[in-house]
Short mmCIF file of C-alpha atoms in Angstrom, two decimals:
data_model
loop_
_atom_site.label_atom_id
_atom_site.label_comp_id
_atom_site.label_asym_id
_atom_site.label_seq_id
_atom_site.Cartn_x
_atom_site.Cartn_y
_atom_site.Cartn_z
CA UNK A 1368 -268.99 122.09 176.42
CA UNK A 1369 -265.95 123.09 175.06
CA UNK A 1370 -264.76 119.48 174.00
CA UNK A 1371 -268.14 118.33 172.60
CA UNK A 1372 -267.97 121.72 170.42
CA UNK A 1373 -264.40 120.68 169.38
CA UNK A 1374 -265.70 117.36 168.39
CA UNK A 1375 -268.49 118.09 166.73
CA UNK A 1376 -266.54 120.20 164.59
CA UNK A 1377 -262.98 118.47 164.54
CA UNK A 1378 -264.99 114.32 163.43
CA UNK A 1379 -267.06 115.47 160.52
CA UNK A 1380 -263.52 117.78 159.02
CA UNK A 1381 -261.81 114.14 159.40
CA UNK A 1382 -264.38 112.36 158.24
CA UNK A 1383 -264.72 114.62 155.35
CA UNK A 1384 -260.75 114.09 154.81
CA UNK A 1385 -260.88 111.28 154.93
CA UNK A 1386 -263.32 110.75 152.32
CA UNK A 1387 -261.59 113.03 149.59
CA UNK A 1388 -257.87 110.70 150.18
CA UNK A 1389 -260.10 107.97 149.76
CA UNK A 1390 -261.99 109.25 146.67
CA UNK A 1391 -258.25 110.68 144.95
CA UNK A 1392 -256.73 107.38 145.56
CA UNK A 1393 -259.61 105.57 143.53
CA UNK A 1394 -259.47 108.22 140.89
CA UNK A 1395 -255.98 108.17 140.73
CA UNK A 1396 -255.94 104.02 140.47
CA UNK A 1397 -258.83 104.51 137.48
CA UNK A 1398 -256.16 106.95 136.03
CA UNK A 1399 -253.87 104.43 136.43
CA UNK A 1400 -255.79 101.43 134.87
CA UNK A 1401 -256.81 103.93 131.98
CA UNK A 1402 -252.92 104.71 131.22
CA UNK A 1403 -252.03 100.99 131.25
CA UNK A 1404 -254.81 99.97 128.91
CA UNK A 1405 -253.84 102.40 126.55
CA UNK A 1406 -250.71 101.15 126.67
CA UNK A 1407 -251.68 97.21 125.91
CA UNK A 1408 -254.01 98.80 122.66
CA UNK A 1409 -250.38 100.00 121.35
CA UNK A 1410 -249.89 98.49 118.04
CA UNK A 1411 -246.95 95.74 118.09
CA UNK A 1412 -243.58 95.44 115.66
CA UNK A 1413 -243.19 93.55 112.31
CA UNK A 1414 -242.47 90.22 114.50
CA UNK A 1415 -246.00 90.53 116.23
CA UNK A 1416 -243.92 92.04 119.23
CA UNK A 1417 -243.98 94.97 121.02
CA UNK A 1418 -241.31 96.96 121.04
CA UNK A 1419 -239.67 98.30 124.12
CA UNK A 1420 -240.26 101.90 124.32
CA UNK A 1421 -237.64 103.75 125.88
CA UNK A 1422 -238.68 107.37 126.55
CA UNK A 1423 -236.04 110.23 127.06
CA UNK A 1424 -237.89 113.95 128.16
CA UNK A 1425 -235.76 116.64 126.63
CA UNK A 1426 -237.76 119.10 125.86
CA UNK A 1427 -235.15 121.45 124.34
CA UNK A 1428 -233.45 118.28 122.30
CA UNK A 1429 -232.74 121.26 119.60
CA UNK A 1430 -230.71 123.36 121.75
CA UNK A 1431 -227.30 122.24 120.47
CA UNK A 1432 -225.48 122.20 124.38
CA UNK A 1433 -223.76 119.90 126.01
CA UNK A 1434 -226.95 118.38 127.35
CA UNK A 1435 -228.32 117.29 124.15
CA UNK A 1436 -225.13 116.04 123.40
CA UNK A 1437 -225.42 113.54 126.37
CA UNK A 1438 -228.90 112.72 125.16
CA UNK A 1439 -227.93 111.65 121.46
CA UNK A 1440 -225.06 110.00 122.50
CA UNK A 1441 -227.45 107.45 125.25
CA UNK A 1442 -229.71 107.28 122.33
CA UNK A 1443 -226.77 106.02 120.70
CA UNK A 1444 -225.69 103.40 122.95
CA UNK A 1445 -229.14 101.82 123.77
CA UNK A 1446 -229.53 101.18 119.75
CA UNK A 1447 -226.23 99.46 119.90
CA UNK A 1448 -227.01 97.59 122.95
CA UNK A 1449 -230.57 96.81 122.84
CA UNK A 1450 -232.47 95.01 119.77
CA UNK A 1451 -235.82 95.85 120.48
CA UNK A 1452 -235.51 99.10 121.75
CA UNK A 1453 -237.50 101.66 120.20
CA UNK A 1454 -236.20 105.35 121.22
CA UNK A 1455 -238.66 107.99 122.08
CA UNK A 1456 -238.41 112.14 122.46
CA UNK A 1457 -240.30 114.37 124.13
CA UNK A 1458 -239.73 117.67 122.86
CA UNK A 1459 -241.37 121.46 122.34
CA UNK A 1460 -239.15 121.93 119.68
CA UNK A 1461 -242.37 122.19 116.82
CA UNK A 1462 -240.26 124.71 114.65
CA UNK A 1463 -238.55 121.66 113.40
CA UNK A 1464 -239.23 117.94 112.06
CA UNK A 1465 -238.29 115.19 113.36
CA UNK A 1466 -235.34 114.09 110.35
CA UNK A 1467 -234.41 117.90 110.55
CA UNK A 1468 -233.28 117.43 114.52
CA UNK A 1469 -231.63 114.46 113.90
CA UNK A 1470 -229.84 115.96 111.13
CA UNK A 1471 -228.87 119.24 113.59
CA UNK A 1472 -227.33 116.31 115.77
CA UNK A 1473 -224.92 114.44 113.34
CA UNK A 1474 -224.35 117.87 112.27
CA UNK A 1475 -223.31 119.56 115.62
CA UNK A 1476 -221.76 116.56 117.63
CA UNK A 1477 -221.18 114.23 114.68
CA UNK A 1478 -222.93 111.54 116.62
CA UNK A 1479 -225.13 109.31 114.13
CA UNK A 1480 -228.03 107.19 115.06
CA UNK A 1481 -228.34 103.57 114.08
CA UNK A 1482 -232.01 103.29 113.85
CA UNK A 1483 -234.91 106.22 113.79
CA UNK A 1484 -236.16 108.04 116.61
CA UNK A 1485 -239.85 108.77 117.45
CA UNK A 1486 -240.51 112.17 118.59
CA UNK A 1487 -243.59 112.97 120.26
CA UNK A 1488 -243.99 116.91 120.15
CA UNK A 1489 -245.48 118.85 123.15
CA UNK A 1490 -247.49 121.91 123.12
CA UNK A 1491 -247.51 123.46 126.38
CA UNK A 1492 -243.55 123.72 126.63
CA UNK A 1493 -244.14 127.53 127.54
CA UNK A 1494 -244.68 126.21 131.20
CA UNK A 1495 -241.23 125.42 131.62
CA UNK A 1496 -239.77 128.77 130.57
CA UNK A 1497 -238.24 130.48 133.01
CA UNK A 1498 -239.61 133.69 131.60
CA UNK A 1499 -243.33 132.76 132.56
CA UNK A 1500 -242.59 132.96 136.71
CA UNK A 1501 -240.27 135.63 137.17
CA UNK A 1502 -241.32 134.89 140.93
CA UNK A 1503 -240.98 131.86 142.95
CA UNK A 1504 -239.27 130.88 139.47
CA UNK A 1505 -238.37 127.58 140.62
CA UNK A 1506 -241.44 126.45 141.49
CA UNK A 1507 -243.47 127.65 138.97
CA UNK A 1508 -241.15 125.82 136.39
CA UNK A 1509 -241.37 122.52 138.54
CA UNK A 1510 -245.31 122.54 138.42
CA UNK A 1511 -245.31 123.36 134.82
CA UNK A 1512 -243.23 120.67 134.18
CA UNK A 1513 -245.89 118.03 135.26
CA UNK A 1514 -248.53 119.25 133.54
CA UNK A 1515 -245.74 119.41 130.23
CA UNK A 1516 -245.01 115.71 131.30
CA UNK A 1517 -248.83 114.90 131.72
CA UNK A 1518 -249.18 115.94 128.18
CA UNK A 1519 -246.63 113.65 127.20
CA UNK A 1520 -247.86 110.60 129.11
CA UNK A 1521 -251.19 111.03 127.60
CA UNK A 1522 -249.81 110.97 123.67
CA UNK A 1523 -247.30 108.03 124.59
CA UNK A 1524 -246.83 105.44 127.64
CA UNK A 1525 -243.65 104.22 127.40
CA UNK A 1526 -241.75 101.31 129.22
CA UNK A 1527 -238.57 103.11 130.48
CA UNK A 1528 -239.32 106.61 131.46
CA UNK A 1529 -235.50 109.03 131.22
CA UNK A 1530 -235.78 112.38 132.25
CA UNK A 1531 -232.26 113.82 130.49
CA UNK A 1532 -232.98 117.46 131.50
CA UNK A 1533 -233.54 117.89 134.97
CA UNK A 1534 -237.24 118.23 135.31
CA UNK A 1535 -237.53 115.52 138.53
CA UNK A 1536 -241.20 116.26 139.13
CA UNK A 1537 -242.50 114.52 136.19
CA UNK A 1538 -240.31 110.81 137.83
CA UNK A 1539 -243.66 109.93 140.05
CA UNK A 1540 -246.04 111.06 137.28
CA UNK A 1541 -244.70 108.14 134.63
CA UNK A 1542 -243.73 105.73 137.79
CA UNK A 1543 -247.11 105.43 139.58
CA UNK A 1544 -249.43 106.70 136.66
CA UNK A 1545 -247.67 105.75 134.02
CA UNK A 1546 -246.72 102.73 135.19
CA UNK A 1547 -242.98 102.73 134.13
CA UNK A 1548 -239.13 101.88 135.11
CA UNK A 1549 -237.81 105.26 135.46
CA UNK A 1550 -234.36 107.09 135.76
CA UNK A 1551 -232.94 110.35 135.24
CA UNK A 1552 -229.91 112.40 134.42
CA UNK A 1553 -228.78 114.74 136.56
CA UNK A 1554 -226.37 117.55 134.92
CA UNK A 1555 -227.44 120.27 137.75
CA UNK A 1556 -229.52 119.88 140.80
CA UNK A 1557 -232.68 122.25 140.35
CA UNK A 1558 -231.87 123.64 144.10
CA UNK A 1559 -228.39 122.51 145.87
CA UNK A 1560 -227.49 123.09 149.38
CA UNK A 1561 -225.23 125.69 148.26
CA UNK A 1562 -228.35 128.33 147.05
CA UNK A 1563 -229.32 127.45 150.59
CA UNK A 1564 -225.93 129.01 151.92
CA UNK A 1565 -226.09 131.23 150.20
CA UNK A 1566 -229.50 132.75 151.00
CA UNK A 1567 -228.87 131.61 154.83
CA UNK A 1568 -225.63 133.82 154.85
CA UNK A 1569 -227.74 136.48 152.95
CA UNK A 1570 -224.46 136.65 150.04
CA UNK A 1571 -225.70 139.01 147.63
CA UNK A 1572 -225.30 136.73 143.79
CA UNK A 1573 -226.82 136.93 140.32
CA UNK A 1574 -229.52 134.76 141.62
CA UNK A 1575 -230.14 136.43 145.24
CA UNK A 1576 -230.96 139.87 144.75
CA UNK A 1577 -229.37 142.76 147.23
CA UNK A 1578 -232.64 143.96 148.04
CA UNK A 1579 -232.94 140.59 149.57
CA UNK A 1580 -230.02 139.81 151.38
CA UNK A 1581 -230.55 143.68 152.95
CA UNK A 1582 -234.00 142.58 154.52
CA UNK A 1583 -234.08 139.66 157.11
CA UNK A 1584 -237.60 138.93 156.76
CA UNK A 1585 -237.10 138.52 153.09
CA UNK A 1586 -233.83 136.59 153.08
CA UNK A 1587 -236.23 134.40 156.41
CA UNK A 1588 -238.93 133.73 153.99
CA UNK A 1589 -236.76 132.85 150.74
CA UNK A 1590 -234.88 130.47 153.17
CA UNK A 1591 -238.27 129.16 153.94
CA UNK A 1592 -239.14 128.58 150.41
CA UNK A 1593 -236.05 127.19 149.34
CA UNK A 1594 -236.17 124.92 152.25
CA UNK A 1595 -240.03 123.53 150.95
CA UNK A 1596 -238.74 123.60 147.89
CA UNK A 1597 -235.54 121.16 148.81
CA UNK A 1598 -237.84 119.09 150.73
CA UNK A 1599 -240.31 118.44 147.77
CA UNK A 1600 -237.10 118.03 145.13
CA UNK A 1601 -236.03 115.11 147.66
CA UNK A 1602 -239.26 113.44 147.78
CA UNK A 1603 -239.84 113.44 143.55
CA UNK A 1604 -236.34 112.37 143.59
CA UNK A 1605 -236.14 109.56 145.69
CA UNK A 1606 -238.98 107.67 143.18
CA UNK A 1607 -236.32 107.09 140.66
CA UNK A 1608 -235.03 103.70 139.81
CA UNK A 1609 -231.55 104.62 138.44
CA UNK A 1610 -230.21 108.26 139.21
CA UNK A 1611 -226.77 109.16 136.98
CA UNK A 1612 -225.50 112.38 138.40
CA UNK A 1613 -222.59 113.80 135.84
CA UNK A 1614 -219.94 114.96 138.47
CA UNK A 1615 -218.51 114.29 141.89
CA UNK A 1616 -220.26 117.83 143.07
CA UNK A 1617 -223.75 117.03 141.69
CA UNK A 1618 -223.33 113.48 143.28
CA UNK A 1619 -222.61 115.22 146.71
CA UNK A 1620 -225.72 117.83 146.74
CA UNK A 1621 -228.19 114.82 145.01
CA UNK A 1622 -226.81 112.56 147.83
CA UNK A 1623 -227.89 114.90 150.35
CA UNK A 1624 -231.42 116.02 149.13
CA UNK A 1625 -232.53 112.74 147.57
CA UNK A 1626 -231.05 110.04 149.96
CA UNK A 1627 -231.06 107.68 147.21
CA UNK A 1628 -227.36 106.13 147.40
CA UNK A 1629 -227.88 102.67 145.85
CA UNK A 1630 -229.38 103.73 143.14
CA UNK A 1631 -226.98 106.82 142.03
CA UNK A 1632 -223.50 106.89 140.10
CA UNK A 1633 -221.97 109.35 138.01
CA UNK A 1634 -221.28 109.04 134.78
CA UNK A 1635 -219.05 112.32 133.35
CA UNK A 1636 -221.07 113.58 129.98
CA UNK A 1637 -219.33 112.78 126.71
CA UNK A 1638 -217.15 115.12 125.86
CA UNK A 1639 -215.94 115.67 122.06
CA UNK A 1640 -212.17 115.27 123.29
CA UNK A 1641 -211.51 113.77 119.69
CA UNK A 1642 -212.15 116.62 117.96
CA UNK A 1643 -209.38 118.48 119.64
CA UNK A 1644 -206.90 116.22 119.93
CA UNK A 1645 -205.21 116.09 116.27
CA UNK A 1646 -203.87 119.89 117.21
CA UNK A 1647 -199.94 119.07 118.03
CA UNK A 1648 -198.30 119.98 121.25
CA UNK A 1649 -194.82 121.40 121.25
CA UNK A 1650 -192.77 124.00 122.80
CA UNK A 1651 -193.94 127.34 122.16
CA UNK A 1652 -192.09 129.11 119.89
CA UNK A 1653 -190.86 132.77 120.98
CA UNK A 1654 -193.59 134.93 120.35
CA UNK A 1655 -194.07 138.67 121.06
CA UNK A 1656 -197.57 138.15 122.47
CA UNK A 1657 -199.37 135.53 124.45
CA UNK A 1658 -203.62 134.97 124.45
CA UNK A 1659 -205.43 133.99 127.19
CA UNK A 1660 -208.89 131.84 126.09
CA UNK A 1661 -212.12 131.96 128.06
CA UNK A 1662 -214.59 129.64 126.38
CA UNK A 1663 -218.37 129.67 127.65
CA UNK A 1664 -221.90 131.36 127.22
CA UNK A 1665 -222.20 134.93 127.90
CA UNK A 1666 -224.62 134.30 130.87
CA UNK A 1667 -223.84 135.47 134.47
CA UNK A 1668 -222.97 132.39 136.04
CA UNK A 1669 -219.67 132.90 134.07
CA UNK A 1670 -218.53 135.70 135.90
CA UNK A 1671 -216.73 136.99 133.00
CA UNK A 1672 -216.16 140.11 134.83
CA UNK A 1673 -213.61 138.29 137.20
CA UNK A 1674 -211.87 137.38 134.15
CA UNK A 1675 -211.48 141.08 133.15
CA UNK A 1676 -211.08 142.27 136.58
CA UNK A 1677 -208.53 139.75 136.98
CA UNK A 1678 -206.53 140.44 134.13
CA UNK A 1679 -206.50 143.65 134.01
CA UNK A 1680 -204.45 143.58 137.59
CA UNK A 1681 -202.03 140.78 136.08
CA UNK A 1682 -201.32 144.26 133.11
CA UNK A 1683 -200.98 146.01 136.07
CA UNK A 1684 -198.14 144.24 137.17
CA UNK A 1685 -196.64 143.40 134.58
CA UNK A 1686 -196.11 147.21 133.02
CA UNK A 1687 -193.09 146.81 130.45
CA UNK A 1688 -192.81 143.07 130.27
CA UNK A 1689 -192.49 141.53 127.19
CA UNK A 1690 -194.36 139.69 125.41
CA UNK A 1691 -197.92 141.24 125.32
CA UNK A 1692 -201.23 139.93 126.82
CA UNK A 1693 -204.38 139.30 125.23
CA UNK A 1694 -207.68 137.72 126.61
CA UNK A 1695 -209.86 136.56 124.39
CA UNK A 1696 -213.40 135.66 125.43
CA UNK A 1697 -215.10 133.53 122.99
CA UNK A 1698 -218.97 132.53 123.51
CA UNK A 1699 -222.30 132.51 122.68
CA UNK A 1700 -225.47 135.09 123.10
CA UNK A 1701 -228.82 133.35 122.94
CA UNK A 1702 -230.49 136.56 123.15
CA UNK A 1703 -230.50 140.71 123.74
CA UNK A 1704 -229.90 139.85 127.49
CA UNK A 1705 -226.77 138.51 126.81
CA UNK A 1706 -225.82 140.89 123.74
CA UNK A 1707 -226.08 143.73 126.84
CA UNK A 1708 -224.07 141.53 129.23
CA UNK A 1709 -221.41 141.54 126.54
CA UNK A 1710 -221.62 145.61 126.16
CA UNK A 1711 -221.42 145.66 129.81
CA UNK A 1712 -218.48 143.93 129.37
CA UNK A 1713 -217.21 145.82 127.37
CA UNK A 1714 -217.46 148.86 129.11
CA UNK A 1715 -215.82 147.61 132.23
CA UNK A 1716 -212.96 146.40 129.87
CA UNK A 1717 -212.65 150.44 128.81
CA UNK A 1718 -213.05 151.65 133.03
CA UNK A 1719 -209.89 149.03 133.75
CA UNK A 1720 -208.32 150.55 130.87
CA UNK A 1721 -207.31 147.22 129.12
CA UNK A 1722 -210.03 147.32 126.33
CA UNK A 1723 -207.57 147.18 123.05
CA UNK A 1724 -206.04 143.77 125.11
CA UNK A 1725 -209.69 142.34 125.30
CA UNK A 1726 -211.39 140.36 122.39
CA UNK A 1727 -214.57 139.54 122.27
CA UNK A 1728 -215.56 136.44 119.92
CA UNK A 1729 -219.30 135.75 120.08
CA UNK A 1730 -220.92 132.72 117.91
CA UNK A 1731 -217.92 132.23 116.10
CA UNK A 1732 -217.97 128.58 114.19
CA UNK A 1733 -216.26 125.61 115.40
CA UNK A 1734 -212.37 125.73 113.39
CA UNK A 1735 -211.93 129.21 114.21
CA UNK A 1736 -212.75 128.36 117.90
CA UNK A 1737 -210.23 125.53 117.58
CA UNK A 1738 -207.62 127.71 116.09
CA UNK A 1739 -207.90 130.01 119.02
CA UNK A 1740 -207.36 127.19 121.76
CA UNK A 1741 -204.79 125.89 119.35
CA UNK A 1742 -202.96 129.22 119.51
CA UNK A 1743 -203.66 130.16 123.90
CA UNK A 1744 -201.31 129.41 126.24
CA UNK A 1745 -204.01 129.55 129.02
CA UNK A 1746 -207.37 128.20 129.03
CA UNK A 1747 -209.23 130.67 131.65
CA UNK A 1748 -212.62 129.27 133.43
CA UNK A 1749 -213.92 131.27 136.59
CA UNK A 1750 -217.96 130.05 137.05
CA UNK A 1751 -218.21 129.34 140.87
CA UNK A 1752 -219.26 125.88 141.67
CA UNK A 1753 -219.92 124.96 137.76
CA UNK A 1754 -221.56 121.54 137.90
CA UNK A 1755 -218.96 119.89 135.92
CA UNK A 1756 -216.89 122.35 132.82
CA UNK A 1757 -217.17 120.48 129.57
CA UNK A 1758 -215.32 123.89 128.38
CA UNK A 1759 -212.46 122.55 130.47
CA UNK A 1760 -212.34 119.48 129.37
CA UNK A 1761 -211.93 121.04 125.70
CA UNK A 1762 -209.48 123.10 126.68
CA UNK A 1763 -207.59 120.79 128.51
CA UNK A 1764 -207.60 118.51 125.54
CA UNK A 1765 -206.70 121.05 122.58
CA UNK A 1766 -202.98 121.76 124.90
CA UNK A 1767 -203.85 124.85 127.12
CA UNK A 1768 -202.54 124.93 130.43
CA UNK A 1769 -206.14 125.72 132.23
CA UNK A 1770 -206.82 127.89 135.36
CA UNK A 1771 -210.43 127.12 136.92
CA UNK A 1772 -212.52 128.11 139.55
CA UNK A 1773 -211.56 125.55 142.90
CA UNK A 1774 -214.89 124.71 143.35
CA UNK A 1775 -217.83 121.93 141.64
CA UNK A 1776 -216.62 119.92 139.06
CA UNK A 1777 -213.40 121.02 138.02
CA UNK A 1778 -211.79 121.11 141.73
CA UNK A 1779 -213.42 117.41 141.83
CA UNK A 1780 -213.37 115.50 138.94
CA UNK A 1781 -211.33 117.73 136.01
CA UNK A 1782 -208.54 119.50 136.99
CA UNK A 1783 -207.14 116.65 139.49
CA UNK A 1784 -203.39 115.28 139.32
CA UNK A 1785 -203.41 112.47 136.81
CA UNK A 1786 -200.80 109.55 137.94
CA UNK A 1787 -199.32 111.97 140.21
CA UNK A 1788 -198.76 114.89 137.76
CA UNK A 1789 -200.08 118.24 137.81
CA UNK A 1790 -202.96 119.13 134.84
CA UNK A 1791 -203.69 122.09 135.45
CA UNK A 1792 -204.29 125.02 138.24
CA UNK A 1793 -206.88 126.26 140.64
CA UNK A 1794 -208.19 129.75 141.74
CA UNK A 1795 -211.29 131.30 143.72
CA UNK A 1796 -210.70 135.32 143.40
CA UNK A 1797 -209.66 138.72 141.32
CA UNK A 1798 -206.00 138.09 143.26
CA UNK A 1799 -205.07 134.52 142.85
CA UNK A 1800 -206.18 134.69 139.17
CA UNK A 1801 -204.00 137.17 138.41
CA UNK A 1802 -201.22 135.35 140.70
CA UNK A 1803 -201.76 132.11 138.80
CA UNK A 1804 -201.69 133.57 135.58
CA UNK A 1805 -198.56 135.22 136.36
CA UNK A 1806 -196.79 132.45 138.01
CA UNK A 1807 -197.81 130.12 134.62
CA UNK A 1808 -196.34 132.51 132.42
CA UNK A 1809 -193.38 132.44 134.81
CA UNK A 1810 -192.77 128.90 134.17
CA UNK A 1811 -190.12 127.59 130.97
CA UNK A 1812 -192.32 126.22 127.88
CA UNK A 1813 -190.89 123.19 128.56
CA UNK A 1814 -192.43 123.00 132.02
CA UNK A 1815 -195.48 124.29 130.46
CA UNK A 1816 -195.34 121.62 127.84
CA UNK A 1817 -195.27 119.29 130.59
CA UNK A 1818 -198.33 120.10 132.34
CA UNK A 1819 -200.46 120.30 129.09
CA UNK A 1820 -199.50 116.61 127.63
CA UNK A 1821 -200.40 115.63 131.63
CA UNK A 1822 -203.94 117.43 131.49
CA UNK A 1823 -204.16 116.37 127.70
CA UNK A 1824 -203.86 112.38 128.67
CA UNK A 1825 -206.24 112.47 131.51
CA UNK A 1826 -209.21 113.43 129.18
CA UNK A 1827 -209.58 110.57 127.75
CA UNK A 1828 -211.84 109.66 130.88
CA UNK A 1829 -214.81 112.07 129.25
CA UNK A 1830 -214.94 110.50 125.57
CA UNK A 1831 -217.34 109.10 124.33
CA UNK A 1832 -216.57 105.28 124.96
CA UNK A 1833 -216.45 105.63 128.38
CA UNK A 1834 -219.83 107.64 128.59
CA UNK A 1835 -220.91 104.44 126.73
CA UNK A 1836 -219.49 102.25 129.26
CA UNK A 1837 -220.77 103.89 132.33
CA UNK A 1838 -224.15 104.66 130.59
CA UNK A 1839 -224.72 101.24 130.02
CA UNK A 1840 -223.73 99.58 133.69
CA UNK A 1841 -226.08 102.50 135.64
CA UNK A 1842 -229.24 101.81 133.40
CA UNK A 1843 -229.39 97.99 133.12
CA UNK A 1844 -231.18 97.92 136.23
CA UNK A 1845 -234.38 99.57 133.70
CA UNK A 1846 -234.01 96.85 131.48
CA UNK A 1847 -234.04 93.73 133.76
#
């Protein structure tokens, strides 16, 4: 009785099932068929042909970063390469036109385009903000992101389908509905295993709260979501034709949560090295006071505190010594939360008691930030497991001897020997900063002088020509 009750209700639920796959897969296929026909009724070039449209989704291609600067520079290189390539841009960036963002590009990375750019502007980018899920934050962002990219499917079908800005759920929307070639630049993975580590050895962090790692069942069930979460980013992921990853690190955690090896290479973002190199390297002079430079955003991935922290115990030990110390933090506040982090700042600067030897430089404009690297004698980086450091690159370039965090990017791919000569120097904590520092201000300016042309020659692996290069070999694959 039992078993004829379980089947008469257990046949009709798969029956029903199996019904509703059946009837999404049809609707899904009429989608499909609806996209591509809309795509046919396109209207064709001067020369009766169609052009190829190559579309990149960057929906923040205003922001001024170091990941638009990617995206104008592949823009760049597929005009050059490519004939009949017409560029597209998904953006939410309506508070502009389309000549005006082009403009804010040549303007901020000097990086003009050889033919115009279409830009197809999206209306619903508020379901990517972070601000709009300040629970389950990545998720929320993930599934707003497909209905953002549905919205830009529907008001143009491209050919080639780029996502530039790390939004890997909309990949199977344009590949299987939109019928496209797609690939995708990688500059951070949304979820590494790392933030699993983290959360599994319940390490309080600016993005794991204390009142989580103190509860087991909460850290249990944020393991649990981050582990769903993973297993989801994996599966959009692997749908990608050509995956560029822009470090050794992000190549590592992509590897392992996408599985997509023979499709993925990196190619390290182009970094304006130019710009920096026409400030001369020499022995320092004798001076009666050395800077140390931190360039990067005010946000709290920086740890900027460690910097302070840090230096304040390298004053510490260093009572009498001549010359003098300053550390000068130079970076930018996008809004009031990071015009508090800076007063924070501040105030910790007064409780170590080393406030008049810390400078704060927010938003300053590009020569005076040059004149300050031009001037350090240390270039100071200290974000755990940053993704790859275009700030150290810069630094590295404009002659300071830089100290980074031994971890993602820089540990990897930056600050690495270059034909067997040191370029740099690596640190992890408040004690081996402050060691590092010391022992680099220890060393003869000649020595120093050394180690700076070193770090200075092995840049030239980040400009822009070899972005171009790179760029080029991972993406032909879209336009065979």
């Amino acid at each position: 009785a039992r078993f004829r009750l379980l089947c008469s209700l257990l046949l009709p639920a798969l029956f029903l099932s199996g019904i509703l796959c059946v009837c999404l897969v049809v609707l899904l296929w009429g989608v499909r068929l609806w996209i591509q026909r809309k795509k046919q009724l396109s209207s064709a070039g001067r020369d009766g042909k169609r052009p190829l449209l190559v579309a990149f989704f960057h929906p923040y291609c205003n922001a001024g970063g170091g990941g638009e600067r990617v995206l104008w520079c592949a823009i760049r290189t597929l005009q050059k390469k490519y004939r009949n390539v017409t560029c597209v841009v998904y953006t939410g960036d309506r508070d502009a036109t389309g000549e005006e963002i082009v403009e804010g590009a040549f303007r901020r990375f000097n990086i003009k385009l050889i033919h115009p750019v279409k830009f197809v502007f999206l209306e619903k980018r508020f379901l990517v903000e972070a601000s709009l899920y300040p629970h389950f934050t990545l998720l929320g962002q993930s599934l707003g992101s497909v209905f953002l990219g549905w919205e830009a499917l529907l008001k143009c079908v491209p050919d080639v389908y780029i996502d530039s800005m790390g939004y890997a759920f909309t990949i199977p929307l344009f590949k299987y509905l939109g019928g496209c070639r797609v690939g995708c630049y990688i500059h951070y993975p949304t979820i590494s295993t790392d933030m699993l580590s983290v959360v599994r050895n319940q390490d309080t962090r600016f993005n794991n709260a204390a009142f989580i790692t103190s509860s087991p069942l909460f850290s249990k069930f944020k393991l649990f979501y981050y582990y769903f979460f993973a297993f989801m980013y994996g599966l959009v992921g692997s749908c990608s034709d050509v995956v560029m990853v822009n470090s050794s690190w992000t190549l590592n955690h992509i590897l392992s949560l996408w599985r997509a090896g023979a499709c993925t290479s990196v190619v390290y973002p182009p970094c304006d090295v130019q710009a920096f190199l026409d400030i001369p390297l020499e022995v320092e002079k004798s001076t009666s006071e050395y800077s140390i430079v931190s360039v990067s955003q005010f946000r709290p991935e920086k740890d900027h505190p460690l910097q302070i922290r840090a230096f304040a115990k390298l004053l510490k030990e260093r009572v009498g010594q001549q010359p003098s110390l300053k550390l000068i933090l130079i970076g930018g506040c996008r809004n009031q939360q990071d015009e508090e982090r800076v007063n924070n700042l501040r105030r910790l600067s007064e409780e170590l008691g080393v406030s008049d030897d810390v400078v704060f430089r927010i938003n300053i404009p590009f020569e005076e930030l040059k004149r300050h690297l031009a001037e350090a004698t240390i270039g100071l980086h200290t974000m755990w497991n940053e993704h790859f450091g275009i700030g150290v690159v810069e630094c590295m370039a404009a002659g300071t001897v830089i100290l980074a965090h031994n971890s993602g990017g820089p540990k990897l791919d930056i600050v690495v020997p270059h034909e067997g000569h040191v370029t740099g120097f690596l640190a992890e904590d408040e004690d081996s900063y402050a060691e590092t520092m010391a022992y680099i201000f220890s060393l003869s300016p000649e020595k120093r002088l050394e180690i700076r042309e070193h770090a200075r020659h092995s840049v030239h692996r980040f400009s822009d020509q070899h972005f171009e290069d790179t760029f080029l070999l991972s993406v032909e694959p879209l336009f065979k």
